[in-house]
Coordinates of C-alpha atoms in Angstrom, one line a residue:
Chain A
M908 CA -83.3 191.1 -72.2
P909 CA -86.9 192.0 -73.2
D910 CA -89.8 191.0 -70.9
S911 CA -91.1 188.4 -73.4
V912 CA -87.9 186.5 -73.0
K913 CA -87.3 187.3 -69.4
N914 CA -90.8 186.2 -68.3
N915 CA -90.8 183.0 -70.3
Q916 CA -91.8 180.4 -67.7
L917 CA -90.1 177.5 -69.4
L918 CA -86.8 179.4 -69.8
K919 CA -87.0 180.2 -66.1
I920 CA -87.2 176.6 -65.3
I921 CA -84.3 175.8 -67.6
N922 CA -82.2 178.5 -66.1
N923 CA -83.1 177.8 -62.5
R924 CA -82.1 174.1 -62.8
R925 CA -79.5 173.2 -60.2
S926 CA -77.7 170.0 -59.4
V927 CA -79.3 169.0 -56.1
R928 CA -77.4 167.1 -53.4
R929 CA -80.1 167.0 -50.7
F930 CA -83.5 165.4 -51.3
T931 CA -86.6 165.0 -49.2
E932 CA -88.1 161.6 -48.5
E933 CA -91.0 162.3 -50.7
P934 CA -91.1 159.6 -53.4
V935 CA -91.3 160.4 -57.1
R936 CA -94.5 158.8 -58.2
D937 CA -94.5 156.1 -60.9
E938 CA -96.4 158.3 -63.4
V939 CA -94.1 161.2 -62.9
F940 CA -91.0 159.0 -63.2
A941 CA -92.5 157.5 -66.4
A942 CA -93.0 161.0 -67.9
I943 CA -89.3 161.8 -67.2
L944 CA -88.2 158.5 -68.9
E945 CA -90.5 159.3 -71.8
A946 CA -88.6 162.6 -72.4
G947 CA -85.4 160.5 -72.7
R948 CA -87.1 158.2 -75.2
M949 CA -88.2 161.2 -77.2
A950 CA -84.8 162.9 -77.4
P951 CA -83.3 163.5 -80.8
S952 CA -80.4 161.3 -82.0
T953 CA -78.1 160.8 -85.0
V954 CA -80.4 159.5 -87.8
N955 CA -82.9 158.7 -85.1
L956 CA -80.8 155.7 -84.1
Q957 CA -81.6 156.1 -80.4
T958 CA -78.2 154.7 -79.2
W959 CA -79.2 154.8 -75.5
S960 CA -80.6 152.7 -72.7
F961 CA -81.7 153.6 -69.2
V962 CA -81.5 151.3 -66.2
V963 CA -83.9 152.4 -63.6
F964 CA -84.1 152.0 -59.8
D965 CA -86.1 153.0 -56.8
N966 CA -84.3 153.0 -53.5
D967 CA -85.1 149.3 -52.7
Q968 CA -83.8 148.2 -56.1
W969 CA -80.7 150.3 -55.8
R970 CA -79.9 149.0 -52.3
A971 CA -80.4 145.4 -53.4
K972 CA -78.0 146.0 -56.3
F973 CA -75.4 148.3 -54.7
E974 CA -75.8 147.8 -51.0
H975 CA -76.1 151.5 -50.2
F976 CA -78.6 154.3 -50.5
I977 CA -79.1 156.1 -53.8
P978 CA -76.5 158.9 -53.6
F979 CA -77.7 162.0 -51.8
R980 CA -80.7 160.0 -50.7
G981 CA -82.5 160.6 -54.0
T982 CA -85.6 158.4 -54.4
R983 CA -85.1 157.3 -58.1
A984 CA -82.0 156.7 -60.1
V985 CA -81.3 156.1 -63.8
I986 CA -78.0 154.8 -65.1
I987 CA -77.5 156.2 -68.6
L988 CA -76.0 153.8 -71.1
A989 CA -74.4 154.7 -74.4
D990 CA -75.8 151.6 -76.3
T991 CA -74.9 150.5 -79.8
Y992 CA -75.4 146.8 -78.9
R993 CA -79.1 146.9 -79.6
L994 CA -78.7 148.6 -82.9
R995 CA -76.0 146.1 -84.0
Q996 CA -78.4 143.3 -83.6
I997 CA -80.3 144.6 -86.6
L998 CA -78.2 147.1 -88.6
D999 CA -74.5 147.3 -89.5
V1000 CA -74.3 151.1 -89.2
F1001 CA -70.8 151.2 -87.8
P1002 CA -68.2 149.1 -89.6
Y1003 CA -65.0 149.1 -87.7
S1004 CA -65.1 152.8 -86.6
P1005 CA -65.1 152.5 -82.8
L1006 CA -64.3 156.1 -81.9
V1007 CA -67.0 157.5 -84.2
E1008 CA -69.4 154.9 -82.9
H1009 CA -68.5 155.8 -79.3
T1010 CA -68.7 159.6 -79.9
A1011 CA -72.1 159.4 -81.6
A1012 CA -73.5 157.1 -78.9
V1013 CA -72.2 159.4 -76.1
I1014 CA -73.7 162.5 -77.8
N1015 CA -77.1 160.8 -78.2
A1016 CA -77.2 159.3 -74.7
S1017 CA -76.3 162.7 -73.3
L1018 CA -79.0 164.5 -75.2
A1019 CA -81.5 162.0 -73.7
A1020 CA -80.1 162.6 -70.2
M1021 CA -80.5 166.4 -70.6
N1022 CA -84.0 166.0 -71.9
M1023 CA -84.9 163.9 -68.9
N1024 CA -83.3 166.4 -66.6
I1025 CA -85.4 169.3 -67.9
A1026 CA -88.6 167.2 -68.0
A1027 CA -88.0 166.4 -64.4
E1028 CA -87.6 170.1 -63.6
A1029 CA -90.8 170.8 -65.4
L1030 CA -92.5 168.4 -63.0
G1031 CA -90.9 169.9 -60.0
V1032 CA -88.4 167.0 -59.7
S1033 CA -84.7 167.8 -59.1
S1034 CA -81.8 165.8 -60.1
I1035 CA -78.0 165.5 -60.3
M1036 CA -75.8 163.8 -62.8
L1037 CA -73.0 161.7 -61.4
S1038 CA -70.1 160.1 -63.3
D1039 CA -70.6 156.9 -61.3
T1040 CA -72.9 155.3 -58.8
G1041 CA -71.5 157.3 -55.9
Q1042 CA -68.7 154.9 -55.0
T1043 CA -65.6 156.0 -57.0
G1044 CA -66.3 159.4 -58.4
L1045 CA -65.4 158.6 -62.0
F1046 CA -66.6 156.2 -64.7
N1047 CA -66.5 152.9 -63.0
T1048 CA -67.2 150.8 -66.1
D1049 CA -66.0 147.4 -65.1
F1050 CA -68.0 147.4 -61.9
L1051 CA -71.2 148.4 -63.7
I1052 CA -70.7 145.9 -66.6
E1053 CA -70.8 143.2 -64.0
K1054 CA -73.6 144.6 -61.9
L1055 CA -75.9 145.5 -64.8
E1056 CA -74.9 142.5 -66.9
L1057 CA -74.0 144.7 -69.8
P1058 CA -73.2 143.1 -73.2
E1059 CA -70.4 144.5 -75.5
N1060 CA -70.9 148.0 -77.1
V1061 CA -72.8 149.3 -74.0
I1062 CA -71.0 151.9 -72.0
P1063 CA -72.3 153.3 -68.7
L1064 CA -72.0 157.1 -68.8
M1065 CA -73.5 158.5 -65.8
T1066 CA -76.1 158.0 -63.0
M1067 CA -78.9 160.5 -62.8
V1068 CA -80.4 160.8 -59.3
F1069 CA -83.9 162.1 -59.0
G1070 CA -86.0 163.4 -56.1
Y1071 CA -87.6 166.5 -54.5
A1072 CA -85.0 169.1 -53.5
K1073 CA -84.7 169.7 -49.7
F1074 CA -83.6 173.3 -50.2
D1075 CA -84.5 176.2 -52.5
N1076 CA -82.3 178.9 -53.8
L1077 CA -79.1 176.9 -54.2
P1078 CA -76.1 178.9 -55.3
V1079 CA -75.2 178.8 -59.0
P1080 CA -71.8 177.3 -59.6
P1081 CA -69.8 180.0 -61.4
R1082 CA -70.1 179.9 -65.1
L1083 CA -67.5 181.3 -67.4
P1084 CA -68.5 184.7 -69.0
I1085 CA -70.3 184.3 -72.3
D1086 CA -67.5 185.9 -74.2
Q1087 CA -65.2 183.0 -73.2
V1088 CA -67.5 180.4 -74.6
V1089 CA -69.3 182.0 -77.5
F1090 CA -67.3 183.0 -80.5
S1091 CA -68.3 184.6 -83.8
G1092 CA -66.9 182.8 -86.8
T1093 CA -63.6 181.6 -85.5
Y1094 CA -62.1 180.3 -82.2
K1095 CA -60.9 182.9 -79.8
A1096 CA -58.1 182.1 -77.4
P1097 CA -59.3 182.3 -73.7
D1098 CA -58.3 185.1 -71.4
T1099 CA -56.2 183.5 -68.7
A1100 CA -57.0 186.2 -66.2
V1101 CA -60.7 185.5 -66.6
L1102 CA -60.0 181.7 -66.3
S1103 CA -57.9 182.3 -63.2
D1104 CA -60.7 184.4 -61.6
W1105 CA -63.1 181.5 -62.4
V1106 CA -60.9 179.0 -60.6
D1107 CA -60.9 181.3 -57.6
Q1108 CA -64.7 181.5 -57.7
M1109 CA -64.9 177.7 -57.9
E1110 CA -62.6 177.4 -54.9
E1111 CA -64.7 179.8 -52.9
G1112 CA -67.9 177.9 -53.9
F1113 CA -66.5 174.6 -52.9
K1114 CA -65.4 176.0 -49.5
A1115 CA -68.8 177.6 -48.9
M1116 CA -70.6 174.3 -49.8
R1117 CA -68.7 172.3 -47.2
P1118 CA -65.9 173.3 -44.9
G1119 CA -62.7 171.5 -45.8
F1120 CA -64.0 170.9 -49.3
S1121 CA -61.7 172.1 -52.1
F1122 CA -62.0 172.4 -55.9
A1123 CA -58.3 171.9 -56.3
R1124 CA -58.5 168.7 -54.3
Q1125 CA -61.6 167.5 -56.2
V1126 CA -59.7 168.1 -59.5
E1127 CA -56.7 166.2 -58.1
L1128 CA -58.9 163.3 -57.0
Y1129 CA -60.3 163.0 -60.5
S1130 CA -56.9 163.2 -62.1
N1131 CA -55.6 160.4 -59.9
K1132 CA -58.4 158.2 -61.1
M1133 CA -58.0 159.0 -64.8
G1134 CA -55.4 156.3 -65.5
E1135 CA -57.6 153.5 -64.4
A1136 CA -60.7 154.9 -66.1
E1137 CA -58.7 155.4 -69.3
I1138 CA -57.7 151.7 -69.4
A1139 CA -61.2 150.5 -68.7
L1140 CA -62.8 152.8 -71.3
T1141 CA -60.2 152.0 -73.9
K1142 CA -60.8 148.3 -73.5
L1143 CA -64.6 148.8 -73.9
V1144 CA -64.4 151.2 -76.9
F1145 CA -61.6 149.6 -78.9
Y1146 CA -61.3 146.0 -77.9
R1147 CA -64.9 145.3 -76.9
G1148 CA -63.2 143.6 -74.1
N1149 CA -66.3 142.8 -72.2
K1150 CA -66.2 139.2 -71.3
T1151 CA -68.2 139.5 -68.1
S1152 CA -71.5 138.8 -69.8
S1153 CA -70.3 135.9 -72.0
Chain B
M1433 CA -100.9 159.5 -67.4
P1434 CA -102.6 161.8 -64.9
D1435 CA -103.8 165.3 -66.1
S1436 CA -101.3 167.1 -63.9
V1437 CA -98.5 165.4 -65.9
K1438 CA -100.4 165.4 -69.3
N1439 CA -101.2 169.1 -69.1
N1440 CA -97.8 170.2 -68.1
Q1441 CA -96.9 173.0 -70.6
L1442 CA -93.2 172.5 -70.5
L1443 CA -93.5 168.8 -70.9
K1444 CA -95.7 169.4 -73.9
I1445 CA -93.0 171.6 -75.4
I1446 CA -90.3 169.0 -74.7
N1447 CA -92.3 166.2 -76.2
N1448 CA -93.5 168.2 -79.2
R1449 CA -89.9 169.1 -80.2
R1450 CA -89.2 168.0 -83.7
S1451 CA -86.1 168.3 -85.8
V1452 CA -87.1 170.9 -88.4
R1453 CA -85.9 170.9 -92.0
R1454 CA -87.8 173.8 -93.4
F1455 CA -87.6 177.3 -91.9
T1456 CA -89.3 180.5 -92.7
E1457 CA -87.4 183.7 -93.6
E1458 CA -88.3 185.3 -90.2
P1459 CA -85.0 186.0 -88.5
V1460 CA -84.3 185.0 -84.9
R1461 CA -83.8 188.2 -83.0
D1462 CA -80.5 188.9 -81.2
E1463 CA -82.0 188.8 -77.7
V1464 CA -83.8 185.5 -78.5
F1465 CA -80.6 184.0 -79.8
A1466 CA -78.7 185.3 -76.8
A1467 CA -81.3 183.6 -74.5
I1468 CA -80.7 180.3 -76.3
L1469 CA -76.9 180.6 -76.0
E1470 CA -77.3 181.4 -72.3
A1471 CA -79.1 178.1 -71.8
G1472 CA -76.1 176.4 -73.2
R1473 CA -73.8 178.3 -70.9
M1474 CA -76.0 177.3 -67.9
A1475 CA -76.0 173.6 -68.6
P1476 CA -74.6 171.2 -66.1
S1477 CA -71.1 169.7 -66.6
T1478 CA -68.6 167.4 -65.0
V1479 CA -67.3 169.2 -61.8
N1480 CA -68.8 172.4 -63.5
L1481 CA -65.8 172.3 -65.9
Q1482 CA -67.8 173.6 -68.9
T1483 CA -65.9 171.8 -71.5
W1484 CA -67.8 173.4 -74.4
S1485 CA -67.6 176.3 -76.8
F1486 CA -70.1 177.6 -79.3
V1487 CA -69.2 179.2 -82.6
V1488 CA -72.2 181.3 -83.8
F1489 CA -73.4 182.5 -87.2
D1490 CA -76.1 184.4 -88.8
N1491 CA -76.7 183.7 -92.5
D1492 CA -74.3 186.3 -93.8
Q1493 CA -71.5 185.1 -91.5
W1494 CA -72.2 181.5 -92.5
R1495 CA -72.2 182.3 -96.2
A1496 CA -69.0 184.2 -95.8
K1497 CA -67.4 181.2 -94.1
F1498 CA -68.9 178.3 -95.9
E1499 CA -70.0 179.7 -99.2
H1500 CA -73.5 178.3 -99.0
F1501 CA -76.7 179.0 -97.1
I1502 CA -77.2 177.7 -93.5
P1503 CA -78.5 174.1 -94.0
F1504 CA -82.3 174.0 -94.5
R1505 CA -82.2 177.8 -94.7
G1506 CA -82.1 178.2 -91.0
T1507 CA -81.4 181.8 -89.9
R1508 CA -78.9 181.1 -87.1
A1509 CA -76.3 178.4 -86.7
V1510 CA -74.2 177.2 -83.7
I1511 CA -71.3 174.9 -84.2
I1512 CA -70.9 172.9 -80.9
L1513 CA -67.3 172.3 -79.8
A1514 CA -66.2 169.8 -77.2
D1515 CA -63.4 172.0 -75.8
T1516 CA -60.8 171.0 -73.2
Y1517 CA -58.2 173.4 -74.7
R1518 CA -59.5 176.3 -72.6
L1519 CA -59.5 174.4 -69.4
R1520 CA -56.0 173.1 -70.1
Q1521 CA -54.7 176.7 -70.1
I1522 CA -55.4 176.9 -66.4
L1523 CA -55.9 173.4 -64.9
D1524 CA -54.2 170.0 -65.4
V1525 CA -57.4 168.1 -65.0
F1526 CA -56.6 165.4 -67.5
P1527 CA -53.2 163.8 -67.3
Y1528 CA -52.7 161.6 -70.4
S1529 CA -56.2 160.1 -70.4
P1530 CA -57.4 161.2 -73.9
L1531 CA -60.5 158.9 -74.1
V1532 CA -61.8 159.9 -70.7
E1533 CA -61.2 163.5 -71.6
H1534 CA -62.9 163.1 -74.9
T1535 CA -65.9 161.3 -73.4
A1536 CA -66.4 163.8 -70.6
A1537 CA -66.1 166.7 -73.1
V1538 CA -68.6 165.1 -75.5
I1539 CA -71.1 164.5 -72.7
N1540 CA -70.9 168.1 -71.4
A1541 CA -71.1 169.7 -74.8
S1542 CA -74.1 167.5 -75.7
L1543 CA -75.9 168.5 -72.5
A1544 CA -75.3 172.1 -73.4
A1545 CA -76.6 171.5 -76.9
M1546 CA -79.8 169.9 -75.6
N1547 CA -80.4 172.7 -73.1
M1548 CA -80.1 175.2 -76.0
N1549 CA -82.5 173.1 -78.1
I1550 CA -85.2 173.1 -75.4
A1551 CA -84.6 176.8 -74.6
A1552 CA -85.2 177.5 -78.3
E1553 CA -88.4 175.5 -78.2
A1554 CA -89.5 177.5 -75.2
L1555 CA -89.1 180.6 -77.2
G1556 CA -90.9 179.2 -80.3
V1557 CA -87.7 178.7 -82.2
S1558 CA -87.1 175.3 -83.9
S1559 CA -83.8 173.7 -84.6
I1560 CA -82.1 170.6 -86.0
M1561 CA -78.8 169.1 -84.9
L1562 CA -76.5 168.0 -87.8
S1563 CA -73.3 166.0 -87.6
D1564 CA -71.6 168.5 -89.9
T1565 CA -72.1 171.8 -91.7
G1566 CA -74.4 170.3 -94.3
Q1567 CA -71.6 169.3 -96.7
T1568 CA -70.5 165.8 -95.9
G1569 CA -73.1 164.3 -93.6
L1570 CA -70.7 163.2 -90.9
F1571 CA -68.1 164.7 -88.5
N1572 CA -65.9 166.7 -90.9
T1573 CA -63.4 167.6 -88.3
D1574 CA -60.4 168.5 -90.5
F1575 CA -62.5 170.9 -92.6
L1576 CA -63.8 172.7 -89.5
I1577 CA -60.5 172.8 -87.7
E1578 CA -59.2 174.9 -90.6
K1579 CA -62.3 177.0 -91.1
L1580 CA -62.8 177.8 -87.4
E1581 CA -59.1 178.0 -86.6
L1582 CA -59.5 175.5 -83.8
P1583 CA -56.5 174.7 -81.5
E1584 CA -55.8 171.2 -80.2
N1585 CA -58.2 169.6 -77.8
V1586 CA -61.2 171.2 -79.5
I1587 CA -63.5 168.9 -81.4
P1588 CA -66.4 170.0 -83.5
L1589 CA -69.4 167.8 -82.6
M1590 CA -72.4 169.1 -84.4
T1591 CA -74.0 172.1 -86.1
M1592 CA -77.3 173.3 -84.6
V1593 CA -79.5 175.2 -87.0
F1594 CA -82.1 177.5 -85.6
G1595 CA -85.1 179.3 -87.1
Y1596 CA -88.9 179.4 -87.2
A1597 CA -90.5 176.2 -88.5
K1598 CA -92.3 176.5 -91.8
F1599 CA -94.7 173.7 -91.1
D1600 CA -96.5 172.4 -88.0
N1601 CA -97.5 168.9 -87.0
L1602 CA -94.3 167.3 -88.3
P1603 CA -94.4 163.5 -88.1
V1604 CA -92.6 161.9 -85.1
P1605 CA -89.7 159.6 -86.3
P1606 CA -90.5 156.2 -84.9
R1607 CA -89.2 155.7 -81.4
L1608 CA -88.4 152.3 -80.0
P1609 CA -91.0 151.1 -77.5
I1610 CA -90.2 152.0 -73.9
D1611 CA -89.6 148.4 -72.8
Q1612 CA -86.7 148.2 -75.4
V1613 CA -84.8 151.1 -73.8
V1614 CA -85.8 151.1 -70.1
F1615 CA -84.6 148.2 -68.0
S1616 CA -85.1 147.5 -64.3
G1617 CA -81.9 146.6 -62.6
T1618 CA -80.1 144.6 -65.3
Y1619 CA -79.7 144.9 -69.1
K1620 CA -82.3 143.1 -71.2
A1621 CA -81.5 141.7 -74.6
P1622 CA -83.5 143.4 -77.4
D1623 CA -86.4 141.8 -79.1
T1624 CA -85.2 141.5 -82.7
A1625 CA -88.8 141.3 -84.0
V1626 CA -89.5 144.7 -82.4
L1627 CA -86.2 146.1 -83.9
S1628 CA -87.1 144.8 -87.3
D1629 CA -90.5 146.4 -87.1
W1630 CA -88.8 149.7 -86.1
V1631 CA -86.5 149.5 -89.2
D1632 CA -89.6 149.0 -91.4
Q1633 CA -91.2 152.1 -89.8
M1634 CA -88.0 154.1 -90.3
E1635 CA -88.0 153.1 -94.0
E1636 CA -91.6 154.1 -94.4
G1637 CA -90.9 157.4 -92.7
F1638 CA -88.0 158.2 -95.0
K1639 CA -90.0 157.4 -98.0
A1640 CA -92.9 159.5 -96.9
M1641 CA -90.6 162.4 -96.2
R1642 CA -89.2 162.5 -99.7
P1643 CA -89.8 160.2 -102.6
G1644 CA -86.7 158.2 -103.5
F1645 CA -85.3 158.8 -100.0
S1646 CA -84.3 155.6 -98.1
F1647 CA -83.3 154.8 -94.5
A1648 CA -81.2 151.9 -95.7
R1649 CA -79.4 154.2 -98.1
Q1650 CA -78.9 156.9 -95.5
V1651 CA -77.3 154.2 -93.2
E1652 CA -75.1 153.0 -96.0
L1653 CA -74.0 156.6 -96.8
Y1654 CA -73.0 157.0 -93.2
S1655 CA -71.2 153.7 -93.1
N1656 CA -69.2 154.6 -96.1
K1657 CA -67.9 157.7 -94.5
M1658 CA -67.0 156.1 -91.2
G1659 CA -63.5 155.2 -92.1
E1660 CA -62.5 158.7 -93.0
A1661 CA -64.2 160.1 -89.9
E1662 CA -62.6 157.5 -87.7
I1663 CA -59.1 158.5 -88.9
A1664 CA -59.7 162.2 -88.4
L1665 CA -61.2 161.8 -85.0
T1666 CA -58.5 159.3 -83.8
K1667 CA -55.9 161.9 -84.8
L1668 CA -57.6 164.6 -82.9
V1669 CA -58.4 162.6 -79.7
F1670 CA -55.2 160.6 -79.4
Y1671 CA -52.4 162.4 -81.2
R1672 CA -53.7 166.0 -80.8
G1673 CA -52.7 166.1 -84.5
N1674 CA -54.0 169.5 -85.1
K1675 CA -51.2 171.5 -86.7
T1676 CA -53.5 173.9 -88.6
S1677 CA -53.4 176.5 -85.9
S1678 CA -49.7 176.5 -85.2

């Protein structure tokens, strides 16, 4: 890699981003948090439709709502919503095409989340993206619909926790080699020996992070919760089965 | 906003990002393109599962595959795939929970796409995210499954076009005011007068961009294609109906 690329400061920030699980008590100031949220607002989206919303919390607000600390003791949290409810109040963009609607909304909300993540890094603020609010480990949509009073066509996707990282030089969770994820022209079948090696690295990483912790166990935990999450999500996407707010 | 935030160079780059539709002929060098792809590889993902793949093209490769130029005459293109096929070769993370699997894969692939987008900006390279390859305007999954020889559980999400922007100071497509997208604690119903004003601004923007162009017409075009896209996506997500590669 040439120096002009290697020494690019922004690229360094992007590549040094880590998911942080220990935060200091230093609060993220209002104007810094506002700049992070602004990056979400400025993200690109399908036909600029901005199918996202962000529900924001400081620690007091989070505790009042969820009766525990922000996960990992972050000092700010944002629940990212894939939101086509707002758009539907003014435009009939999506006739009955719930899966396309869901997919587009998820893409856009995720773009906004990543833009916020990098904006935070630019300001020295670390973060982690969690599937839920730290209680169940996987999309807990029914719970959040009630807690956040969400109307139909709004799907909670993740919680982003923000704060200042307690430790530097966190290890990099093992990435697949570039030749397993980048293909020229047509899809290339994966090399199962490489995948197997990656699983071993993941297992080692999990063990190093916390004794008794296991990647295999984490995957199993997720798998066990999938059925419930599938039912909840199906109800939301296809049946607009949210009667909580009515 | 305090100067320390306002003068942050990376934040400026993030907030000045525009979707670019006119590129110069200057090619994106291999090492610059590699750095962009590396940012995709380094993106965060659910349990670090990296459910994405990137199919890459220069103009010759694109023309050989699709028989036209890269849209907007970009010089590189990346088709972003939500990919759980690879993972399924080694781990049974998703028992039959296709909508959760799809949603997680779409989130992760979109995070990678945004990370690449910002990495490109950091290197002076502009981009645009397109729903398709420039031919139909909306997820054209069947076409891409055939062209890219995709196995089951791989869903093409978007094409990112990269290149050097021909023009500076592109207008900012109108964003919704922050109080319409950021809520404290609970969901807040949108202000339809504000939404209506936003639609008017979008319409003006479309007209300014190209005479005869219309936001309402663009929305209508999308809506008309939804049915077909819905069927194709449903087949892929729920019936793994991809027999092209077998």
